[in-house]
mmCIF file of C-alpha atoms in Angstrom:
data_model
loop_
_atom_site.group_PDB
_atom_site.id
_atom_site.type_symbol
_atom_site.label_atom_id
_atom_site.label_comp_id
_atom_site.label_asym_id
_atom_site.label_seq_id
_atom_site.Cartn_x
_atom_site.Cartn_y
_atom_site.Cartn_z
ATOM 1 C CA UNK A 1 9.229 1.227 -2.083
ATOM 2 C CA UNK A 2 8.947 0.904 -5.743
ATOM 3 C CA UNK A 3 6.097 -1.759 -7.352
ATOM 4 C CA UNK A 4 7.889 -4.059 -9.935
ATOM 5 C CA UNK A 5 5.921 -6.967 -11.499
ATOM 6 C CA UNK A 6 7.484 -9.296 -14.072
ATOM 7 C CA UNK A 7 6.560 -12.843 -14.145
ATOM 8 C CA UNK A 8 8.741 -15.228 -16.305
ATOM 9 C CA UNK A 9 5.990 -16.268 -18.945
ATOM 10 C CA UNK A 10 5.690 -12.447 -19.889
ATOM 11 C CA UNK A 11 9.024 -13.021 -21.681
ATOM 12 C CA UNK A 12 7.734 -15.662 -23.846
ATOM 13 C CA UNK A 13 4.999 -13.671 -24.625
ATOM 14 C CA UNK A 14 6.721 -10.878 -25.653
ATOM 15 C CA UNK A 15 9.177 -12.740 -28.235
ATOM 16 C CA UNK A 16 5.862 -14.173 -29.864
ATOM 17 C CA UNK A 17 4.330 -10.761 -29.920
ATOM 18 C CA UNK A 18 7.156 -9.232 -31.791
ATOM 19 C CA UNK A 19 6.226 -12.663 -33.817
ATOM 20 C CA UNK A 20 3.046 -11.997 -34.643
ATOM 21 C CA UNK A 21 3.349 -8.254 -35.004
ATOM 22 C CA UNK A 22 5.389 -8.829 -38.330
ATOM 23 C CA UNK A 23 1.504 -10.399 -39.850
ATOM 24 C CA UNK A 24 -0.204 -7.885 -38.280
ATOM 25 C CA UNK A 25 -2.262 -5.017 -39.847
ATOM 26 C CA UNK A 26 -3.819 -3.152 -36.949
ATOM 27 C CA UNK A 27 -2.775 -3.017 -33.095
ATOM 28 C CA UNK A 28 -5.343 -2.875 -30.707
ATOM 29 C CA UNK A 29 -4.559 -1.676 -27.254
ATOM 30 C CA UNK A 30 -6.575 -1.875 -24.632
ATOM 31 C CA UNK A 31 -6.178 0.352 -21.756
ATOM 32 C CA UNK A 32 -7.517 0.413 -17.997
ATOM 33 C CA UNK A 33 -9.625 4.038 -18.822
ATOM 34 C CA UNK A 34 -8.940 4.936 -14.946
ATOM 35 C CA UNK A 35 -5.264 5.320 -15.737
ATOM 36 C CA UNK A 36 -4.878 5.321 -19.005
ATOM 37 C CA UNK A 37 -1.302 6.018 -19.293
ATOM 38 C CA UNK A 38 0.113 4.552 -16.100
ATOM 39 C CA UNK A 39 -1.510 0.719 -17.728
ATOM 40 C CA UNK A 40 -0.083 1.290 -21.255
ATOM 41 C CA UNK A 41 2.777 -0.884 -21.914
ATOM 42 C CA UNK A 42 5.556 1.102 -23.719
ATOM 43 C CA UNK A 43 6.977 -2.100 -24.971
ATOM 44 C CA UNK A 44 3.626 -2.200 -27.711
ATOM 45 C CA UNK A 45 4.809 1.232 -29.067
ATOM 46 C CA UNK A 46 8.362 0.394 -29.346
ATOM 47 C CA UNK A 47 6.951 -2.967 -31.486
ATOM 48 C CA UNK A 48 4.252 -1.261 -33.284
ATOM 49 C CA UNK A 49 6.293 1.671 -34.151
ATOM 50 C CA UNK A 50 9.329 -0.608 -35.665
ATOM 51 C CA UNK A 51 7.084 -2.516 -37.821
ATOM 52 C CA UNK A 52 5.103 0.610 -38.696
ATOM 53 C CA UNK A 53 1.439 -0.010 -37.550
ATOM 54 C CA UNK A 54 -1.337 1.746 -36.663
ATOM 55 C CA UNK A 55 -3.509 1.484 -33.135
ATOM 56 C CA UNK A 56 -6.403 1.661 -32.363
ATOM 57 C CA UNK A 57 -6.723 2.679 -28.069
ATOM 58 C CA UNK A 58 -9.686 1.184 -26.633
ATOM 59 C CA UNK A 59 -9.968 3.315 -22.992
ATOM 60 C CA UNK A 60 -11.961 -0.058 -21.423
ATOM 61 C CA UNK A 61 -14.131 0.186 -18.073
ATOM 62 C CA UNK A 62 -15.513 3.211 -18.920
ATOM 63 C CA UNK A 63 -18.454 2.911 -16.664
ATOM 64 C CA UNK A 64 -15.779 2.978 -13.696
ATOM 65 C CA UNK A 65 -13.796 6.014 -14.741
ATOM 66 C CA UNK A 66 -14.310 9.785 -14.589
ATOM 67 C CA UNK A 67 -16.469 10.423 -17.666
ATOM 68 C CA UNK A 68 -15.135 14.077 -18.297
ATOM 69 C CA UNK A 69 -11.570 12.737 -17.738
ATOM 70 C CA UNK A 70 -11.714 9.950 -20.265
ATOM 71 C CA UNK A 71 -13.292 12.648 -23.028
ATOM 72 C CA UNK A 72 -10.129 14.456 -22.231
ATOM 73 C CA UNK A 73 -7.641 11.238 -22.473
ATOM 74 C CA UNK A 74 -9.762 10.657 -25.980
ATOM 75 C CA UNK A 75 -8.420 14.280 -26.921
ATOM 76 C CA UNK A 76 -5.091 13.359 -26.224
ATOM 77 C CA UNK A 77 -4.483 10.460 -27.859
ATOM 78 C CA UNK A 78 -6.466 11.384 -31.156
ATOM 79 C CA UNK A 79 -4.322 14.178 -31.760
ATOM 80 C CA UNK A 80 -1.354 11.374 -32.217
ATOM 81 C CA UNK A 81 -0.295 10.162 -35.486
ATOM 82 C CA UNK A 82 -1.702 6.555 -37.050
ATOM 83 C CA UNK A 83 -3.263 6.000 -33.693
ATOM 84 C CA UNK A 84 -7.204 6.110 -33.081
ATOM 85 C CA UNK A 85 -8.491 6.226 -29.280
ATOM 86 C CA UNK A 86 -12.383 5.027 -28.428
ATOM 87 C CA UNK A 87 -14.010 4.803 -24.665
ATOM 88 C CA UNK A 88 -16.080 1.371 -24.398
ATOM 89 C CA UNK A 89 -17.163 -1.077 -21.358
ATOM 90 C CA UNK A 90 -16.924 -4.817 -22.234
ATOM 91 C CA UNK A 91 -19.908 -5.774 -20.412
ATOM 92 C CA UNK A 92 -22.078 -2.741 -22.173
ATOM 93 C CA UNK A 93 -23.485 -5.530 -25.271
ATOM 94 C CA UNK A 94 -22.609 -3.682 -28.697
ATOM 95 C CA UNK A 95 -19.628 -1.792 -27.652
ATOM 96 C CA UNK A 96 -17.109 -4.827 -28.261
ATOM 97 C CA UNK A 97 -19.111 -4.690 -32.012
ATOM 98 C CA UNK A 98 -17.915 -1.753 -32.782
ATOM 99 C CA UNK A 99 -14.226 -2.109 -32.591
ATOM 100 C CA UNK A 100 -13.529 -3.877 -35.677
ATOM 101 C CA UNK A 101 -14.896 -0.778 -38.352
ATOM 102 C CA UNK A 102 -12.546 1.244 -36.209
ATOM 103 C CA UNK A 103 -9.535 -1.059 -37.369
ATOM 104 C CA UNK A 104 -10.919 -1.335 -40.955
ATOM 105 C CA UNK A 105 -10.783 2.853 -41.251
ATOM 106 C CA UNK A 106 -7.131 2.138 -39.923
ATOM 107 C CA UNK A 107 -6.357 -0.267 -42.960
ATOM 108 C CA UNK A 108 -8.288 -0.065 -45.454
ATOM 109 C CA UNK A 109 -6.441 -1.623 -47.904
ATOM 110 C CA UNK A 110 -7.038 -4.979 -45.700
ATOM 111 C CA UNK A 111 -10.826 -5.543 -47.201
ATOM 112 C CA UNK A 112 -10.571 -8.880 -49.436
ATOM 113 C CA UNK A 113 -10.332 -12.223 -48.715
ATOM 114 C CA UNK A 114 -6.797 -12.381 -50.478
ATOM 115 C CA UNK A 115 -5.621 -9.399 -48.169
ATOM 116 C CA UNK A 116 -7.899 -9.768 -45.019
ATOM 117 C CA UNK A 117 -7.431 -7.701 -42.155
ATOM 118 C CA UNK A 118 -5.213 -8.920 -39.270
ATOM 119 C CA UNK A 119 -5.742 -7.266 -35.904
ATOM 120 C CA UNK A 120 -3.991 -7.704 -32.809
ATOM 121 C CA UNK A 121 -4.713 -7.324 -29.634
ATOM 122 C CA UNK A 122 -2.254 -6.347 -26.529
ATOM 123 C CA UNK A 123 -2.732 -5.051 -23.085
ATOM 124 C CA UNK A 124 -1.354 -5.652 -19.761
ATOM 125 C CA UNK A 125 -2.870 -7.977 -17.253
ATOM 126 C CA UNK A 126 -6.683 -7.502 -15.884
ATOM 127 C CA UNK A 127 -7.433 -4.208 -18.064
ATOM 128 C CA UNK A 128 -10.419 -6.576 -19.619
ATOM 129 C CA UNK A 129 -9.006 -7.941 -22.742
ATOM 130 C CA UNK A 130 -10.186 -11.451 -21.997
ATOM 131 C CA UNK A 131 -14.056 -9.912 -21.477
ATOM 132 C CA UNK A 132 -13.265 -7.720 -24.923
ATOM 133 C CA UNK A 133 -12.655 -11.261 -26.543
ATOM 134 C CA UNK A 134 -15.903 -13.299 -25.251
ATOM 135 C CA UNK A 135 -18.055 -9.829 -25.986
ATOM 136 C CA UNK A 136 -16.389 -9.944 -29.746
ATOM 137 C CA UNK A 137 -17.048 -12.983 -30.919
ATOM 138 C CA UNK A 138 -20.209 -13.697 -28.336
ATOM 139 C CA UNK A 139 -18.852 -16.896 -26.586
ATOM 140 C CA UNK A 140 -16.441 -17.944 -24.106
ATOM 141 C CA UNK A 141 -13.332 -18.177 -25.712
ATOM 142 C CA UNK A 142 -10.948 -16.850 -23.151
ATOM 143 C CA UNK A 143 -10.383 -16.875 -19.770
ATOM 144 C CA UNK A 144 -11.978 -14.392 -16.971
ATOM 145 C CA UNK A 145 -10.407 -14.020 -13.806
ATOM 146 C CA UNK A 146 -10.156 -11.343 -10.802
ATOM 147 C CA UNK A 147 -6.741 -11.947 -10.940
ATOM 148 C CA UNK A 148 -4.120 -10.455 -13.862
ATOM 149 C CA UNK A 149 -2.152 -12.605 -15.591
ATOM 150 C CA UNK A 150 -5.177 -15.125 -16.632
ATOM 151 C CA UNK A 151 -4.496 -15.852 -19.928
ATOM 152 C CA UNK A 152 -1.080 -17.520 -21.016
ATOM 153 C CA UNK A 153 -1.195 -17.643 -24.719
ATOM 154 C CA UNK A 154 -1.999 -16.298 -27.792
ATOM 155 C CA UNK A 155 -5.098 -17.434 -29.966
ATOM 156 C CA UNK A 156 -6.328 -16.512 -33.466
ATOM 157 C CA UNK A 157 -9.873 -16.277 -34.284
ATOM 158 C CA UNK A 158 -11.865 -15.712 -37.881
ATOM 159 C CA UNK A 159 -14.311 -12.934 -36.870
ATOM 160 C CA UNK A 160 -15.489 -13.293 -41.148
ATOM 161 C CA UNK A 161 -13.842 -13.882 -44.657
ATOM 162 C CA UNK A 162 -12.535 -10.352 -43.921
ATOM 163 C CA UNK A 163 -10.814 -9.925 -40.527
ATOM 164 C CA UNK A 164 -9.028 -12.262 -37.929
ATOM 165 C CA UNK A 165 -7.669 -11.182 -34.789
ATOM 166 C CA UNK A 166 -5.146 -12.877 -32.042
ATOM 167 C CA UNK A 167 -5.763 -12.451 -28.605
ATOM 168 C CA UNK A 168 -2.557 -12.117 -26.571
ATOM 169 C CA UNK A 169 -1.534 -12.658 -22.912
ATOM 170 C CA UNK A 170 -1.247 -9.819 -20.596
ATOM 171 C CA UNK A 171 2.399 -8.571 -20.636
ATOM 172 C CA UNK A 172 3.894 -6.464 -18.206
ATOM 173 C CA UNK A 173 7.104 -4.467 -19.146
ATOM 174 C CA UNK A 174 10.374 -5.433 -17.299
ATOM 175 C CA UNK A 175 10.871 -1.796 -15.178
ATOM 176 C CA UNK A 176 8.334 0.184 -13.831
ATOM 177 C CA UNK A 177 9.584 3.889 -14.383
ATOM 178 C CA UNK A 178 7.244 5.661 -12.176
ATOM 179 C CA UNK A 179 6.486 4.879 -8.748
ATOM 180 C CA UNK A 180 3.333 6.513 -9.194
ATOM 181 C CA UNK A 181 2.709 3.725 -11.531
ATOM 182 C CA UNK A 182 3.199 1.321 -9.810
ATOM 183 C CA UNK A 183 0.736 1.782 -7.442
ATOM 184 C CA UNK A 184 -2.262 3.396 -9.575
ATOM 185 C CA UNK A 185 -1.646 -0.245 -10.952
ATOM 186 C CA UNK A 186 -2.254 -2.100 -8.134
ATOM 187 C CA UNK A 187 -4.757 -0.119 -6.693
ATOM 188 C CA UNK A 188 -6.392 -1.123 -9.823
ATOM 189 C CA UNK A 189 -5.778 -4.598 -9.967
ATOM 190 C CA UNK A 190 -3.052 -4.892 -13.016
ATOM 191 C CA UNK A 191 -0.560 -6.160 -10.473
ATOM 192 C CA UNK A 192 -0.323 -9.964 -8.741
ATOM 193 C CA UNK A 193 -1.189 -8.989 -5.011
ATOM 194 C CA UNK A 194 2.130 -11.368 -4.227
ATOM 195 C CA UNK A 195 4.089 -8.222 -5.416
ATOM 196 C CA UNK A 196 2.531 -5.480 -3.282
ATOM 197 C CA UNK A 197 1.454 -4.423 0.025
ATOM 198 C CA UNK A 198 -2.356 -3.824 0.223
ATOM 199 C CA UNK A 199 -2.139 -1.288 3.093
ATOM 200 C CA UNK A 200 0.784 1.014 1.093
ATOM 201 C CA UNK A 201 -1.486 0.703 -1.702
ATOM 202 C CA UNK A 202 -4.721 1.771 -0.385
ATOM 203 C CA UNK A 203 -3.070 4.900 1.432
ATOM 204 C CA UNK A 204 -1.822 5.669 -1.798
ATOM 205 C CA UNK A 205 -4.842 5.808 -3.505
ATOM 206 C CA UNK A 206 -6.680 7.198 -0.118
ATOM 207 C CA UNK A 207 -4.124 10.246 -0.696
ATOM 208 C CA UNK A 208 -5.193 10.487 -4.610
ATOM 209 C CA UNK A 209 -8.860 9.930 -4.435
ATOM 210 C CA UNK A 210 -8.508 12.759 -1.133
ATOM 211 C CA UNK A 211 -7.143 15.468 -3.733
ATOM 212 C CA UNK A 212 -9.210 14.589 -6.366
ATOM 213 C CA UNK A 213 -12.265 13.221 -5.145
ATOM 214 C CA UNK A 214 -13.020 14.617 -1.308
ATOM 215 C CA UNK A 215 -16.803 14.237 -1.680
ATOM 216 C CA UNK A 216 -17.363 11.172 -3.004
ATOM 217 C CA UNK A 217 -15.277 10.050 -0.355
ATOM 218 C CA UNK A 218 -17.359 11.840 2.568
ATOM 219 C CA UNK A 219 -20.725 10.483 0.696
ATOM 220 C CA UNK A 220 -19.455 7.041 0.855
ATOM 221 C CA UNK A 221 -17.603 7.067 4.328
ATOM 222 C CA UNK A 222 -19.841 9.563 6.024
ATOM 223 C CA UNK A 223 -16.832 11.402 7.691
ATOM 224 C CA UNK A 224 -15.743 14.919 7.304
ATOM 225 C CA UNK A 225 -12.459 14.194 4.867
ATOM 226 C CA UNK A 226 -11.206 18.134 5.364
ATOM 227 C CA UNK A 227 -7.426 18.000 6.858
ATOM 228 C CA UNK A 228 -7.242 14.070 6.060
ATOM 229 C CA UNK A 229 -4.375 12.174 4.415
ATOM 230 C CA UNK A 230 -4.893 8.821 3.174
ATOM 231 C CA UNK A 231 -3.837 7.127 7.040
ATOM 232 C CA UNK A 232 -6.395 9.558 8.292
ATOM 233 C CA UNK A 233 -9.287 8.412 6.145
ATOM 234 C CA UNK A 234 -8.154 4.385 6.151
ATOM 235 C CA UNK A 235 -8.276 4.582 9.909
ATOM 236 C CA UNK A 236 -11.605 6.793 9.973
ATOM 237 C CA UNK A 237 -13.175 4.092 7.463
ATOM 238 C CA UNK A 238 -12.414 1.632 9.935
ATOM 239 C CA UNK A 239 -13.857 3.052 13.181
ATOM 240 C CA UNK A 240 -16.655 3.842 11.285
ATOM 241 C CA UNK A 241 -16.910 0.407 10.219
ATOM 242 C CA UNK A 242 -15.906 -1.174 13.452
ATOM 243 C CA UNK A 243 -12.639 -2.856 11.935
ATOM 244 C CA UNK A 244 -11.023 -4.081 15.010
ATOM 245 C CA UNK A 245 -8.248 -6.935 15.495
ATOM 246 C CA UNK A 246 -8.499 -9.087 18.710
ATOM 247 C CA UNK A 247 -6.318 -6.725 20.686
ATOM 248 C CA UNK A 248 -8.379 -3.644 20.435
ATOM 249 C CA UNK A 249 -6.334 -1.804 17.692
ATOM 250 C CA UNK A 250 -8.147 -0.927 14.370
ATOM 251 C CA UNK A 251 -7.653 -3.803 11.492
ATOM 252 C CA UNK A 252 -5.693 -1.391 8.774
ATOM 253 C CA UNK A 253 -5.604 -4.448 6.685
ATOM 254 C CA UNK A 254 -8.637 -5.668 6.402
ATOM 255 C CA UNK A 255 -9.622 -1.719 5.972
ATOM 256 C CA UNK A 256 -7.658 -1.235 2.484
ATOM 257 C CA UNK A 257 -8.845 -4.578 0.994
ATOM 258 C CA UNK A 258 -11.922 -3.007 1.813
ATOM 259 C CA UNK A 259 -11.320 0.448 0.277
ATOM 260 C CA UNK A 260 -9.229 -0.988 -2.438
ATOM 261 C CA UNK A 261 -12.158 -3.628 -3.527
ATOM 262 C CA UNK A 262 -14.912 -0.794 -3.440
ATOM 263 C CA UNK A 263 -12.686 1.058 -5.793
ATOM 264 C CA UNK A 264 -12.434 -1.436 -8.185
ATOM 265 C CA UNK A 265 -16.095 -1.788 -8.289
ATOM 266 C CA UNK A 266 -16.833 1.223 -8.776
ATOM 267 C CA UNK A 267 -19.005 1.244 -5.331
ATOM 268 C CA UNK A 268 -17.248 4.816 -4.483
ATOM 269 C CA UNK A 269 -17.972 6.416 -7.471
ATOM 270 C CA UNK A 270 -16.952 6.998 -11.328
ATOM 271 C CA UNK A 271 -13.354 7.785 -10.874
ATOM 272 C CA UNK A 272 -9.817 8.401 -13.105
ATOM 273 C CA UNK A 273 -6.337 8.273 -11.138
ATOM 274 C CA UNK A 274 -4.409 10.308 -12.897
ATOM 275 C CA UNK A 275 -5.748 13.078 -16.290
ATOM 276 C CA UNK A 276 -3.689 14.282 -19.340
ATOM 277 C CA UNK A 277 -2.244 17.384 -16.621
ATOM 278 C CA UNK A 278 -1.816 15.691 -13.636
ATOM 279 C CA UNK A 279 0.709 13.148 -16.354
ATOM 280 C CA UNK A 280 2.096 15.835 -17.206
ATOM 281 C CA UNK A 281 3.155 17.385 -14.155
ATOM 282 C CA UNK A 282 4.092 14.145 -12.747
ATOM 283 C CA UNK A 283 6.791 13.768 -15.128
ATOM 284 C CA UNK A 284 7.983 17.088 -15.108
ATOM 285 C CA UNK A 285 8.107 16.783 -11.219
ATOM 286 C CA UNK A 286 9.933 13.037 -11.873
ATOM 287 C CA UNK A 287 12.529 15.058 -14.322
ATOM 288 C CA UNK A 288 13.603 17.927 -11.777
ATOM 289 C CA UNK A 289 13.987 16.458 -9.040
ATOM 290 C CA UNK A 290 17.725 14.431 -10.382
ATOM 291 C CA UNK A 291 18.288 17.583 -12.137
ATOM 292 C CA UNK A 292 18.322 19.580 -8.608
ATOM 293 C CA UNK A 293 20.183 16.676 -6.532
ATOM 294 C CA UNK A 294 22.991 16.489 -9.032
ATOM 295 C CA UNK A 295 22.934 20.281 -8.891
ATOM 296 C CA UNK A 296 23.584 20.503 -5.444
ATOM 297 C CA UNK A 297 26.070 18.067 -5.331
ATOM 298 C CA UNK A 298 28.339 19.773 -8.085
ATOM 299 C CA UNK A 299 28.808 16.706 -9.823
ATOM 300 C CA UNK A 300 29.703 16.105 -12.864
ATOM 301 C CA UNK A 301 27.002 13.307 -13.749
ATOM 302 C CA UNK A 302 25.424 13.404 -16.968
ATOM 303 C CA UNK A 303 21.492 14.415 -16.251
ATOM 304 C CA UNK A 304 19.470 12.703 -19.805
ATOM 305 C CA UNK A 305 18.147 15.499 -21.753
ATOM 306 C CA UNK A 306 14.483 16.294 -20.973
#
């Protein structure tokens, strides 16, 4: 079954976006770095684009992703036009610092105080805007949770005579294309945990890290992970670990909060869900497989143009 995740206020906060986009100079994104495309909203590019403005991509949580996989993501998104892509961690003191000279190269005719320059930045839920914010300006001025969705409204700060920014709430877009999304986001904590199923999510990522990471999995779990797929290694994680309910049978539940919570802290090792390729060949994948059914069924359905 399909992830979707949508709550109400994330309408509100996309009319005041489009708002506050209008008085906006540079748009800062800030990405989960582990799956850097699956946690970008396509709703900021369809806003940005309209009112012609450049971004800057910050690729947060560096420290938890793949660091040869984020260099390539960097690659990627540097080649596009008006658009600038940097790797940083939020709790790494003087990475935050560096952000605004990025958005200054971006505008540089915003350098007076008659024309200041107005950044803004966007994100979905729980990629670490909120720790971006208290890192900027070096107090507490929004809201940290381990839940998404934290922060509910915007807020405009003076970083000098020179440069404001406006801190926005998390906002989801209304349809998750990809299933594949949908779960790299939960598995990394972008989605409300109302909205999924903790034990579909952890064998999903069980059956990503499996093909992409088999020995940090075997170094962590001490288990021979050759033949496995993701049920395999959530149920040999919890005889290992003695998960057991009252009835004798292994506790799958309390096994992928487990997995799924060492993930997020990185306690498995520095790891990316998904690379510019693997993208790629999801969406071909995605593309051909309507194109084949409606083949097959000699119908006369319009297939969108890929």
């Amino acid at each position: 079954m399909a992830i979707q995740w949508y709550p109400g206020h994330m309408t509100q906060a996309r009319k005041k976006a489009e708002e506050t986009m209008e008085f906006t100079d540079v748009v800062i994104e800030v990405l989960d770095a582990r799956v850097p495309m699956a946690s970008h909203n396509p709703m900021i590019d369809e806003m940005r684009l309209f009112r012609q403005r450049p971004q800057l991509k910050i690729l947060n949580k560096t420290d938890l992703a793949d660091p040869a996989v984020t260099q390539a993501w960097l690659n990627y998104y540097n080649k596009q036009p008006n658009v600038k892509a940097v790797a940083i961690s939020c709790k790494k003191p003087g990475d935050a610092a560096r952000i605004p000279k990025f958005c200054a190269a971006l505008a540089p005719h915003r350098d007076s105080p008659i024309k200041p320059l107005r950044m803004m930045i966007m994100g979905i839920p729980n990629v670490g805007k909120s720790t971006f914010m208290n890192a900027l300006l070096n107090r507490r001025v929004a809201k940290v949770g381990d839940e998404p969705a934290v922060t509910k409204s915007q807020q405009r700060f003076e970083l000098s005579p020179l440069m404001s920014i406006t801190d926005t709430p998390g906002m989801m877009w209304p349809k998750i294309q990809y299933k594949s999304d949908g779960f790299m986001l939960a598995a990394s904590h972008a989605i409300g945990r109302n909205a999924v199923i903790d034990e579909d999510v952890a064998i999903f990522l069980a059956d990503n890290l499996l093909k992409r990471y088999p020995a940090l999995l075997a170094i962590r779990y001490k288990v021979d992970v050759s033949g496995m797929d993701g049920i395999d290694l959530l149920e040999a994680i919890a005889k290992r670990r003695s998960y057991k309910l009252k009835a004798g049978e292994w506790d799958m539940e309390k096994t992928a909060v487990t997995f799924l919570t060492e993930y997020r802290a990185g306690t498995i090792g520095r790891i990316s869900l998904e690379t510019p390729a693997s993208r790629q060949e999801m969406m071909d994948a995605t593309k051909k497989v309507p194109a084949e059914a409606a083949t097959e069924e000699d119908t006369d359905k319009e297939i969108s143009e890929e």
